[in-house]
Short mmCIF file of C-alpha atoms in Angstrom, two decimals:
data_model
loop_
_atom_site.label_atom_id
_atom_site.label_comp_id
_atom_site.label_asym_id
_atom_site.label_seq_id
_atom_site.Cartn_x
_atom_site.Cartn_y
_atom_site.Cartn_z
CA MET A 1 117.68 89.70 64.08
CA THR A 2 114.02 89.86 63.04
CA SER A 3 111.42 92.52 63.71
CA PRO A 4 108.90 91.68 66.46
CA SER A 5 105.66 90.17 65.33
CA LEU A 6 102.75 92.80 65.29
CA GLY A 7 99.38 92.74 66.67
CA GLY A 8 97.86 89.79 68.57
CA ILE A 9 95.67 89.47 71.58
CA VAL A 10 96.32 90.34 75.32
CA PRO A 11 98.18 87.31 76.77
CA PRO A 12 96.39 86.04 79.96
CA GLY A 13 97.79 86.82 83.23
CA LEU A 14 99.36 90.18 82.43
CA ASP A 15 98.63 93.34 84.48
CA PRO A 16 96.44 96.14 83.25
CA PRO A 17 97.62 99.38 81.72
CA LEU A 18 99.33 101.87 83.85
CA ARG A 19 97.44 104.46 85.90
CA THR A 20 98.54 107.27 88.27
CA PRO A 21 97.65 107.02 92.01
CA GLU A 22 94.63 109.13 91.16
CA GLY A 23 93.48 106.49 88.67
CA LEU A 24 94.28 108.45 85.46
CA PRO A 25 95.60 106.42 82.47
CA VAL A 26 99.28 106.84 81.68
CA THR A 27 100.79 106.97 78.17
CA LEU A 28 104.21 105.16 77.90
CA VAL A 29 106.61 107.00 75.40
CA HIS A 30 109.99 105.28 74.43
CA LEU A 31 112.74 107.47 73.11
CA ALA A 32 115.30 105.44 71.03
CA GLY A 33 117.98 106.05 68.60
CA GLU A 34 117.14 102.81 66.69
CA TYR A 35 114.17 100.59 66.30
CA VAL A 36 113.61 97.50 64.18
CA PRO A 37 112.58 97.33 61.37
CA TYR A 38 113.43 100.95 60.65
CA ALA A 39 117.15 101.42 61.65
CA ARG A 40 119.49 99.31 63.79
CA THR A 41 123.08 98.52 64.53
CA GLY A 42 122.54 95.82 67.04
CA GLY A 43 120.34 94.36 69.78
CA LEU A 44 119.14 97.72 71.06
CA ALA A 45 116.79 98.18 68.06
CA GLU A 46 115.33 94.77 68.58
CA ALA A 47 114.96 95.14 72.40
CA VAL A 48 113.16 98.49 72.13
CA ALA A 49 110.72 97.29 69.50
CA GLY A 50 110.06 94.06 71.36
CA LEU A 51 109.29 95.75 74.64
CA ALA A 52 106.93 98.27 72.99
CA THR A 53 105.26 95.69 70.91
CA PHE A 54 104.47 93.46 73.85
CA GLN A 55 103.50 96.30 76.18
CA ALA A 56 100.94 97.33 73.52
CA ARG A 57 99.46 93.77 73.52
CA THR A 58 98.54 94.30 77.27
CA GLY A 59 96.42 97.36 76.22
CA GLN A 60 99.04 99.83 77.45
CA PRO A 61 98.95 103.02 75.40
CA VAL A 62 102.51 103.16 74.06
CA MET A 63 104.42 104.83 71.31
CA THR A 64 108.04 105.54 70.29
CA ILE A 65 109.92 108.57 69.01
CA MET A 66 113.19 108.06 66.99
CA PRO A 67 115.19 109.99 64.57
CA LEU A 68 114.29 109.75 60.88
CA HIS A 69 117.45 108.22 59.78
CA ARG A 70 117.99 107.71 56.09
CA ALA A 71 117.51 103.96 56.70
CA ALA A 72 114.26 104.62 58.47
CA ALA A 73 112.91 106.80 55.68
CA ALA A 74 113.62 103.86 53.30
CA VAL A 75 111.44 101.53 55.34
CA ALA A 76 108.61 103.56 56.76
CA ARG A 77 105.34 103.37 54.95
CA ASP A 78 103.87 106.64 53.57
CA LEU A 79 105.35 109.28 55.75
CA VAL A 80 103.62 112.39 56.27
CA PRO A 81 104.47 115.56 58.33
CA HIS A 82 102.56 116.19 61.54
CA GLY A 83 101.94 119.87 62.18
CA ASP A 84 104.34 122.73 61.55
CA PRO A 85 108.09 122.41 62.04
CA ILE A 86 109.15 122.43 65.74
CA ARG A 87 111.58 125.26 66.59
CA VAL A 88 114.36 123.53 68.84
CA ASP A 89 116.78 126.42 69.02
CA ALA A 90 117.65 129.66 67.37
CA LYS A 91 119.23 127.81 64.46
CA HIS A 92 117.37 124.62 64.02
CA THR A 93 113.95 123.19 63.45
CA ALA A 94 112.62 119.69 63.38
CA GLN A 95 109.73 118.15 61.40
CA LEU A 96 107.65 115.55 63.05
CA PHE A 97 106.51 112.65 60.86
CA ARG A 98 104.15 109.74 61.18
CA GLU A 99 103.32 106.80 58.97
CA THR A 100 99.82 106.75 57.40
CA ARG A 101 100.04 102.90 57.30
CA PRO A 102 101.98 102.16 60.49
CA LEU A 103 103.64 98.67 60.83
CA ASN A 104 102.23 98.39 64.19
CA PRO A 105 99.09 100.69 64.82
CA ASP A 106 99.00 99.70 68.54
CA ALA A 107 102.61 100.81 69.10
CA PRO A 108 103.11 103.67 66.55
CA VAL A 109 106.56 105.15 65.84
CA TRP A 110 106.95 108.95 65.49
CA PHE A 111 110.02 110.22 63.57
CA ILE A 112 112.01 113.50 64.18
CA ALA A 113 113.38 114.65 60.89
CA HIS A 114 116.34 117.04 60.32
CA ALA A 115 118.06 116.46 56.89
CA GLY A 116 121.43 117.68 58.07
CA TYR A 117 121.64 115.59 61.31
CA PHE A 118 119.81 112.41 60.29
CA ASP A 119 119.75 112.01 56.43
CA ARG A 120 123.08 110.20 56.46
CA PRO A 121 124.30 106.69 55.44
CA GLY A 122 125.12 105.77 59.00
CA LEU A 123 123.21 106.09 62.29
CA TYR A 124 126.18 107.09 64.38
CA GLY A 125 129.06 107.26 61.81
CA GLU A 126 130.76 105.78 58.80
CA GLY A 127 133.85 103.89 57.91
CA GLY A 128 134.59 102.79 61.40
CA GLY A 129 134.34 106.27 62.99
CA ASP A 130 131.76 108.30 64.73
CA TYR A 131 130.23 111.48 63.19
CA PRO A 132 132.04 114.46 65.00
CA ASP A 133 128.80 116.24 65.47
CA ASN A 134 127.15 113.31 67.32
CA PRO A 135 126.67 115.37 70.63
CA GLU A 136 124.84 118.02 68.66
CA ARG A 137 122.81 115.50 66.72
CA PHE A 138 121.45 113.64 69.68
CA ALA A 139 120.99 116.71 71.99
CA PHE A 140 118.97 118.05 69.09
CA PHE A 141 116.93 114.81 68.95
CA ALA A 142 116.33 114.86 72.76
CA GLN A 143 115.01 118.32 72.73
CA ALA A 144 112.96 117.81 69.68
CA ALA A 145 111.32 114.67 71.08
CA LEU A 146 110.36 116.58 74.30
CA LEU A 147 108.99 119.38 72.29
CA ALA A 148 106.89 116.88 70.19
CA LEU A 149 105.19 115.42 73.24
CA PRO A 150 102.34 117.98 73.65
CA ARG A 151 101.43 117.46 69.88
CA ILE A 152 100.95 113.71 70.16
CA THR A 153 99.97 112.94 73.75
CA HIS A 154 97.64 114.15 76.42
CA GLY A 155 97.32 113.25 80.05
CA PRO A 156 99.97 111.80 82.32
CA LEU A 157 103.15 110.59 80.70
CA LEU A 158 106.04 108.20 81.52
CA VAL A 159 109.09 108.64 79.25
CA HIS A 160 111.32 105.67 78.88
CA ALA A 161 114.68 106.61 77.28
CA HIS A 162 117.24 104.12 75.96
CA ASP A 163 121.05 104.35 76.07
CA TRP A 164 123.13 107.49 75.76
CA HIS A 165 121.59 108.60 72.48
CA THR A 166 118.49 109.68 74.36
CA ALA A 167 119.68 110.08 78.00
CA LEU A 168 120.10 113.81 77.68
CA ALA A 169 116.34 114.35 77.46
CA PHE A 170 116.11 113.88 81.15
CA VAL A 171 118.76 116.55 81.70
CA TYR A 172 116.77 118.91 79.62
CA LEU A 173 113.58 117.98 81.57
CA ARG A 174 115.27 119.07 84.74
CA SER A 175 116.83 122.22 83.28
CA ARG A 176 115.36 123.90 80.12
CA PHE A 177 111.81 122.43 80.72
CA ALA A 178 111.84 122.51 84.46
CA THR A 179 109.49 125.27 85.03
CA ASP A 180 106.83 124.14 82.48
CA PRO A 181 103.80 122.52 84.21
CA PHE A 182 103.42 120.05 81.31
CA TYR A 183 106.92 118.66 81.67
CA GLN A 184 107.03 118.85 85.43
CA ARG A 185 104.43 115.96 85.58
CA ILE A 186 106.48 113.61 83.29
CA ARG A 187 108.13 110.61 85.07
CA THR A 188 111.16 109.03 83.74
CA VAL A 189 112.98 105.69 83.31
CA LEU A 190 116.30 105.22 81.62
CA SER A 191 117.45 101.87 80.22
CA VAL A 192 121.16 101.07 79.92
CA HIS A 193 121.47 98.51 77.34
CA ASN A 194 125.30 98.73 76.87
CA ALA A 195 127.20 100.92 79.34
CA GLY A 196 130.34 100.46 77.25
CA TYR A 197 129.01 103.19 75.08
CA GLN A 198 128.21 106.34 77.12
CA GLY A 199 128.38 109.37 74.88
CA TYR A 200 131.18 111.29 76.45
CA PHE A 201 132.76 114.41 74.68
CA PRO A 202 135.08 117.32 75.58
CA PRO A 203 133.60 119.89 77.85
CA ASP A 204 133.71 122.70 75.33
CA ILE A 205 130.57 121.04 73.87
CA MET A 206 128.39 122.49 76.82
CA PRO A 207 127.50 125.76 75.16
CA ARG A 208 126.58 123.85 71.92
CA LEU A 209 124.17 121.69 73.91
CA GLY A 210 122.28 124.78 75.30
CA LEU A 211 123.00 123.72 78.89
CA PRO A 212 124.35 125.84 81.60
CA TRP A 213 127.97 125.27 82.89
CA SER A 214 126.41 124.68 86.34
CA LEU A 215 125.46 121.21 85.09
CA PHE A 216 129.20 120.30 84.42
CA ARG A 217 129.81 118.85 87.83
CA MET A 218 130.41 115.56 89.30
CA GLU A 219 126.62 115.21 90.43
CA CYS A 220 125.48 115.55 86.83
CA LEU A 221 127.32 115.61 83.54
CA GLU A 222 130.95 115.71 84.42
CA TRP A 223 132.92 112.46 84.06
CA TYR A 224 136.66 112.54 84.35
CA GLY A 225 136.78 116.02 82.79
CA GLN A 226 134.41 114.98 79.94
CA VAL A 227 130.67 115.68 79.34
CA ASN A 228 128.96 112.26 79.74
CA PHE A 229 125.49 111.89 78.29
CA LEU A 230 124.58 108.68 79.95
CA LYS A 231 125.75 109.70 83.30
CA GLY A 232 123.63 112.97 83.02
CA GLY A 233 120.57 110.86 82.18
CA LEU A 234 121.18 108.48 85.11
CA ALA A 235 121.50 111.53 87.48
CA CYS A 236 118.30 113.01 86.34
CA ALA A 237 116.15 109.75 85.83
CA ASP A 238 113.58 108.64 88.46
CA ALA A 239 114.70 105.07 87.86
CA ALA A 240 117.08 103.14 85.66
CA VAL A 241 117.15 99.57 84.40
CA THR A 242 119.81 97.59 82.76
CA VAL A 243 118.99 94.31 80.72
CA SER A 244 119.77 91.51 83.05
CA PRO A 245 119.85 90.99 86.91
CA ASN A 246 123.33 89.85 86.78
CA HIS A 247 124.55 92.80 84.72
CA ALA A 248 123.01 95.17 87.21
CA VAL A 249 125.19 93.63 89.93
CA GLU A 250 128.35 93.88 87.56
CA LEU A 251 127.67 97.55 86.79
CA ARG A 252 127.99 98.40 90.51
CA THR A 253 131.42 97.05 90.57
CA GLU A 254 134.69 98.95 89.81
CA ASN A 255 135.82 96.21 87.30
CA GLY A 256 132.40 95.97 85.71
CA GLY A 257 130.97 99.37 85.76
CA PHE A 258 132.83 101.14 82.87
CA GLY A 259 133.78 104.04 85.12
CA LEU A 260 130.16 104.64 86.24
CA HIS A 261 130.03 102.10 89.13
CA ALA A 262 129.87 104.86 91.66
CA MET A 263 126.67 106.24 89.94
CA PHE A 264 124.97 102.95 89.79
CA GLN A 265 125.82 102.50 93.45
CA TRP A 266 124.48 105.91 94.31
CA MET A 267 121.16 105.13 92.59
CA GLY A 268 120.53 102.22 95.01
CA SER A 269 117.22 100.59 94.71
CA ARG A 270 116.22 102.85 91.88
CA PHE A 271 118.61 100.82 89.63
CA SER A 272 117.74 97.27 88.61
CA GLY A 273 118.11 94.57 86.02
CA ILE A 274 115.30 93.07 83.90
CA LEU A 275 116.09 90.54 81.16
CA ASN A 276 115.17 91.34 77.60
CA GLY A 277 112.90 88.79 75.97
CA ILE A 278 112.36 87.31 72.53
CA ASP A 279 109.23 86.99 70.48
CA GLN A 280 108.78 83.21 70.85
CA ALA A 281 106.28 83.11 68.14
CA LEU A 282 108.99 84.21 65.59
CA TRP A 283 111.71 81.99 67.13
CA ASP A 284 109.65 78.85 67.10
CA PRO A 285 111.29 75.88 65.29
CA GLY A 286 107.77 74.12 65.15
CA ASN A 287 106.34 76.96 63.10
CA ASP A 288 109.34 78.80 61.51
CA PRO A 289 108.78 79.35 57.83
CA LEU A 290 112.51 80.27 57.45
CA ILE A 291 114.02 76.93 58.10
CA PRO A 292 114.06 73.91 55.75
CA SER A 293 112.42 71.37 58.13
CA ARG A 294 110.38 72.12 61.29
CA PHE A 295 110.75 70.35 64.63
CA ASP A 296 110.04 70.59 68.33
CA ARG A 297 110.97 69.02 71.69
CA ASP A 298 108.93 65.91 71.07
CA ASN A 299 109.82 65.58 67.39
CA PRO A 300 113.36 66.65 66.98
CA GLY A 301 114.16 64.84 63.71
CA GLY A 302 113.88 67.97 61.60
CA LYS A 303 116.88 69.46 63.25
CA ARG A 304 119.02 66.83 61.46
CA ALA A 305 117.64 68.02 58.12
CA CYS A 306 118.37 71.63 59.06
CA LYS A 307 121.92 70.62 59.96
CA ARG A 308 122.42 68.90 56.61
CA HIS A 309 120.90 72.04 54.76
CA LEU A 310 123.30 74.30 56.68
CA GLN A 311 126.35 72.29 55.95
CA GLN A 312 125.50 72.11 52.22
CA ARG A 313 124.75 75.84 52.05
CA PHE A 314 128.10 76.66 53.57
CA ARG A 315 129.90 74.00 51.62
CA LEU A 316 130.92 71.98 54.76
CA ASP A 317 131.20 68.29 54.82
CA VAL A 318 127.87 66.78 55.56
CA GLN A 319 128.49 64.85 58.61
CA GLU A 320 125.90 64.28 61.25
CA ARG A 321 128.08 63.14 64.06
CA VAL A 322 130.54 65.95 63.90
CA PRO A 323 129.53 68.92 66.18
CA LEU A 324 128.66 72.10 64.28
CA PHE A 325 129.20 75.44 66.08
CA GLY A 326 127.47 78.54 64.79
CA MET A 327 128.25 82.12 65.85
CA ALA A 328 126.06 85.10 64.81
CA ALA A 329 127.70 88.20 66.17
CA ARG A 330 129.30 91.51 65.34
CA LEU A 331 133.03 90.79 64.76
CA VAL A 332 134.13 93.00 67.70
CA THR A 333 136.28 92.45 70.72
CA GLN A 334 133.38 92.35 73.13
CA LYS A 335 132.10 89.10 71.50
CA GLY A 336 135.28 87.13 72.39
CA PHE A 337 137.02 86.71 68.98
CA ASP A 338 140.32 87.25 70.77
CA LEU A 339 139.65 83.96 72.62
CA ILE A 340 138.76 82.06 69.50
CA LEU A 341 141.66 83.14 67.65
CA GLY A 342 143.96 83.14 70.66
CA HIS A 343 144.32 79.36 71.01
CA PRO A 344 145.21 77.32 67.81
CA SER A 345 143.64 74.32 69.18
CA ILE A 346 140.14 75.75 69.35
CA LEU A 347 140.02 76.09 65.50
CA ASP A 348 141.98 72.95 64.79
CA LEU A 349 139.51 70.61 66.71
CA PRO A 350 137.61 68.00 64.55
CA VAL A 351 134.47 70.20 64.64
CA GLN A 352 132.76 72.55 62.11
CA TYR A 353 132.37 76.29 62.61
CA ILE A 354 130.23 78.86 60.92
CA PHE A 355 130.84 82.50 61.71
CA LEU A 356 127.91 84.92 60.64
CA GLY A 357 128.44 88.73 61.00
CA ALA A 358 130.59 91.69 60.08
CA GLY A 359 132.74 93.98 62.10
CA GLU A 360 136.33 94.91 62.66
CA ALA A 361 138.68 94.19 59.59
CA ARG A 362 141.29 92.48 61.74
CA TYR A 363 138.81 89.73 62.76
CA GLU A 364 137.30 89.33 59.27
CA SER A 365 140.78 88.82 57.83
CA ALA A 366 141.77 86.39 60.47
CA LEU A 367 138.74 84.27 60.33
CA ARG A 368 138.81 84.29 56.63
CA ALA A 369 142.53 83.11 56.71
CA VAL A 370 141.57 80.31 58.95
CA ALA A 371 138.64 79.31 56.89
CA ALA A 372 140.88 79.10 53.80
CA THR A 373 143.05 76.46 55.45
CA ALA A 374 139.94 74.21 56.20
CA PRO A 375 137.12 75.21 53.81
CA ARG A 376 135.23 72.02 54.34
CA ARG A 377 135.07 72.58 58.06
CA ILE A 378 135.00 76.48 58.69
CA SER A 379 132.95 79.01 56.95
CA VAL A 380 132.69 82.84 57.30
CA ASP A 381 129.86 85.01 56.06
CA THR A 382 130.01 88.66 56.64
CA ASN A 383 126.78 89.31 54.87
CA PHE A 384 124.44 89.04 57.93
CA GLN A 385 120.71 88.41 56.95
CA ASP A 386 117.82 87.73 59.34
CA PRO A 387 116.55 84.55 57.50
CA LEU A 388 120.15 83.23 57.63
CA GLU A 389 120.24 83.64 61.42
CA HIS A 390 117.12 81.36 61.69
CA GLU A 391 118.90 78.75 59.63
CA LEU A 392 121.97 79.03 61.73
CA MET A 393 119.98 78.54 64.89
CA ALA A 394 118.07 75.69 63.67
CA GLY A 395 121.04 73.75 62.00
CA SER A 396 123.90 74.26 64.47
CA ASP A 397 124.53 71.94 67.43
CA GLY A 398 126.38 74.60 69.51
CA CYS A 399 126.23 78.43 69.60
CA LEU A 400 129.40 80.27 70.49
CA MET A 401 129.23 83.26 72.72
CA PRO A 402 132.43 83.65 74.68
CA CYS A 403 131.82 87.24 75.40
CA GLN A 404 134.12 89.55 77.22
CA TYR A 405 130.93 91.19 78.52
CA GLU A 406 127.38 90.85 77.42
CA PRO A 407 124.71 92.96 79.22
CA CYS A 408 121.90 90.70 78.11
CA GLY A 409 122.30 88.83 74.83
CA LEU A 410 119.38 87.45 72.66
CA THR A 411 121.15 84.96 70.57
CA GLN A 412 121.70 82.55 73.45
CA MET A 413 117.88 82.56 74.12
CA ARG A 414 117.03 82.00 70.41
CA ALA A 415 119.62 79.16 70.31
CA GLN A 416 118.06 77.32 73.20
CA ARG A 417 114.63 77.53 71.45
CA TYR A 418 116.11 75.54 68.59
CA GLY A 419 117.91 72.97 70.80
CA THR A 420 121.33 74.56 69.96
CA LEU A 421 123.34 74.68 73.11
CA PRO A 422 125.16 77.88 73.89
CA VAL A 423 128.77 77.93 75.02
CA VAL A 424 129.02 81.13 76.94
CA ARG A 425 131.09 82.82 79.53
CA HIS A 426 129.54 83.50 82.98
CA VAL A 427 128.86 87.09 82.51
CA GLY A 428 125.94 89.47 82.32
CA GLY A 429 122.81 88.09 80.86
CA LEU A 430 124.57 84.91 79.68
CA ALA A 431 124.82 83.88 83.36
CA ASP A 432 121.10 84.55 83.87
CA THR A 433 119.93 82.46 80.96
CA VAL A 434 122.30 79.44 80.47
CA GLU A 435 122.78 76.75 83.08
CA ASP A 436 125.95 74.79 82.85
CA GLU A 437 125.48 71.16 81.64
CA VAL A 438 121.69 71.69 81.83
CA THR A 439 120.93 74.01 78.92
CA GLY A 440 124.25 74.94 77.65
CA PHE A 441 127.98 75.11 78.66
CA VAL A 442 129.41 77.92 80.83
CA PHE A 443 133.07 78.84 81.52
CA ARG A 444 134.17 81.56 83.84
CA PRO A 445 137.74 83.15 83.48
CA TYR A 446 138.04 85.20 80.24
CA GLY A 447 140.74 83.44 78.36
CA PRO A 448 141.33 80.86 75.50
CA ASP A 449 141.93 77.87 77.83
CA PRO A 450 138.60 78.05 79.62
CA LEU A 451 136.98 78.38 76.21
CA LEU A 452 138.78 75.38 74.86
CA GLY A 453 137.67 73.38 77.93
CA ALA A 454 134.04 74.17 77.36
CA VAL A 455 134.28 73.18 73.63
CA LEU A 456 135.77 69.95 74.67
CA ARG A 457 133.01 69.34 77.10
CA VAL A 458 130.55 69.87 74.23
CA MET A 459 132.38 67.40 72.11
CA ASP A 460 132.29 64.89 75.01
CA ARG A 461 128.57 65.25 75.64
CA PHE A 462 127.88 65.28 71.89
CA ALA A 463 129.50 61.81 71.56
CA ALA A 464 126.70 60.50 73.83
CA PRO A 465 123.45 60.98 71.79
CA ALA A 466 121.06 60.17 74.56
CA GLU A 467 122.65 62.68 77.04
CA TRP A 468 122.97 65.23 74.14
CA GLY A 469 119.28 64.90 73.48
CA ARG A 470 118.26 65.46 77.10
CA LEU A 471 120.37 68.65 77.20
CA CYS A 472 118.61 69.86 73.96
CA ARG A 473 115.22 69.12 75.32
CA ASN A 474 115.97 71.00 78.53
CA ALA A 475 117.00 74.00 76.51
CA MET A 476 114.02 73.95 74.31
CA HIS A 477 111.75 73.87 77.39
CA ARG A 478 113.02 77.40 78.61
CA ASP A 479 110.65 80.39 78.49
CA PHE A 480 112.34 83.57 77.26
CA GLY A 481 109.13 85.44 76.19
CA TRP A 482 108.66 89.19 76.57
CA GLU A 483 105.54 88.62 78.74
CA ARG A 484 107.62 88.18 82.02
CA SER A 485 109.83 91.21 81.21
CA VAL A 486 106.83 93.44 80.53
CA ARG A 487 105.41 92.52 83.88
CA ARG A 488 108.69 93.47 85.58
CA TYR A 489 108.90 96.74 83.72
CA ARG A 490 105.43 97.53 84.81
CA ALA A 491 106.43 97.24 88.41
CA VAL A 492 109.38 99.61 87.93
CA TYR A 493 106.99 102.21 86.24
CA GLN A 494 104.43 101.83 88.94
CA ARG A 495 106.99 102.61 91.66
CA VAL A 496 108.02 105.79 89.72
CA LEU A 497 104.40 106.83 89.23
CA GLU A 498 103.65 106.39 92.84
CA GLY A 499 106.82 108.32 93.92
CA VAL A 500 108.48 105.53 95.55
CA ASP A 501 111.34 106.06 93.10
CA ARG A 502 111.91 109.65 92.35
CA ALA A 503 115.10 111.52 91.14
CA PRO A 504 116.77 113.65 93.84
CA GLU A 505 117.01 117.33 93.43
CA ILE A 506 120.56 117.73 92.00
CA ILE A 507 119.88 120.63 89.57
#
């Protein structure tokens, strides 16, 4: 996953910057727990950075506030403190930092520092476990970010928070800051990137959050006897967005809502789905400096050279007419590894596989064991690196994404740009971005047999070069740029600014 390209001109056809109904310019502030290239654990960091970068290209005033994780401090350029420390509560202060040489001056990132909370090896935990004080850490960040706003902004504000790590900011807006005129004017949007992670904790955490017990009720923070940060943010946000239209439908169902389906239903039209995008200048096989041979829809020959290079790099047999499947993903249940390992025929087929990514030890061990039995056909690399993902997308024929659930997904978009046909389950954003037997291969029930059927269909189409070439050209023709997503987010923001979407009075 690569950081978004920086700078650039305003693409034609995009809407002008946000304004209030009175015509005043609006500053857009993102709150995020991670952001590339400073700190990340997955697609959230890339999505927030991509959205902010492309919003800035329209001329929209935009900035992001994130914690100064140890990883971020190592990447940020020439950090300097901004103003005096911020008193967050009786025991803790935060220091606001900025870069003197920001990576993207048009979409600057501000950092909230607290050595005890954020100067740690991990973002959320270590050794496969969460930090036990995560509720205090992210409650502190939410309050500190809000207290920083008067120092770095002026005029009307719209705050866009991302996932549970920042959702509590909207609860504080409606409680601790509710009587302050500066904060009363702030409008709010919450993005749900992955509802499988909600930030729920035992109820005895309430006093340590500095929140009244009156908020621990079904309409706000209470969730099956727990305090749920994401639910509280949804209850207090003017509007909420998830990362694909199909996933917005799934989240409203009992089976797909991760226990929050009633909340998503309650929000009605204030909850919608907008696909993430990718930076198509970065993910362009015709101009990609990270791949051994460039190619495009009209001149696809370079892809064969990329495949040979990939096979050689991973010590696979160099065979042009054997399908090569790549998979770049965290090795976790969500990504469908139970299906891949659950049917012996899948990995025994006369095809090649490259698995790129790290995760749960059980999947790493199982994949390595299989690769050891067929080292010229199957390879595993748990040392994920951005340039290697470019090589994988360019050199593979197919891209495996048999996900249990996938709110949006970016890999299937990047794969199609490189003429690598995704094999996906009909779920979340995969269903919105891959068309069966047109730009990829789609199966529906979550099971190893349906996945096996999809892989066999790939093999059948791959054996017919003319047909395979047509599918590849279809895929490479798709537009997954951020520009379209930015316009749709702007429509959500405008409804909030005009008061069409507004959080009800529940506090």
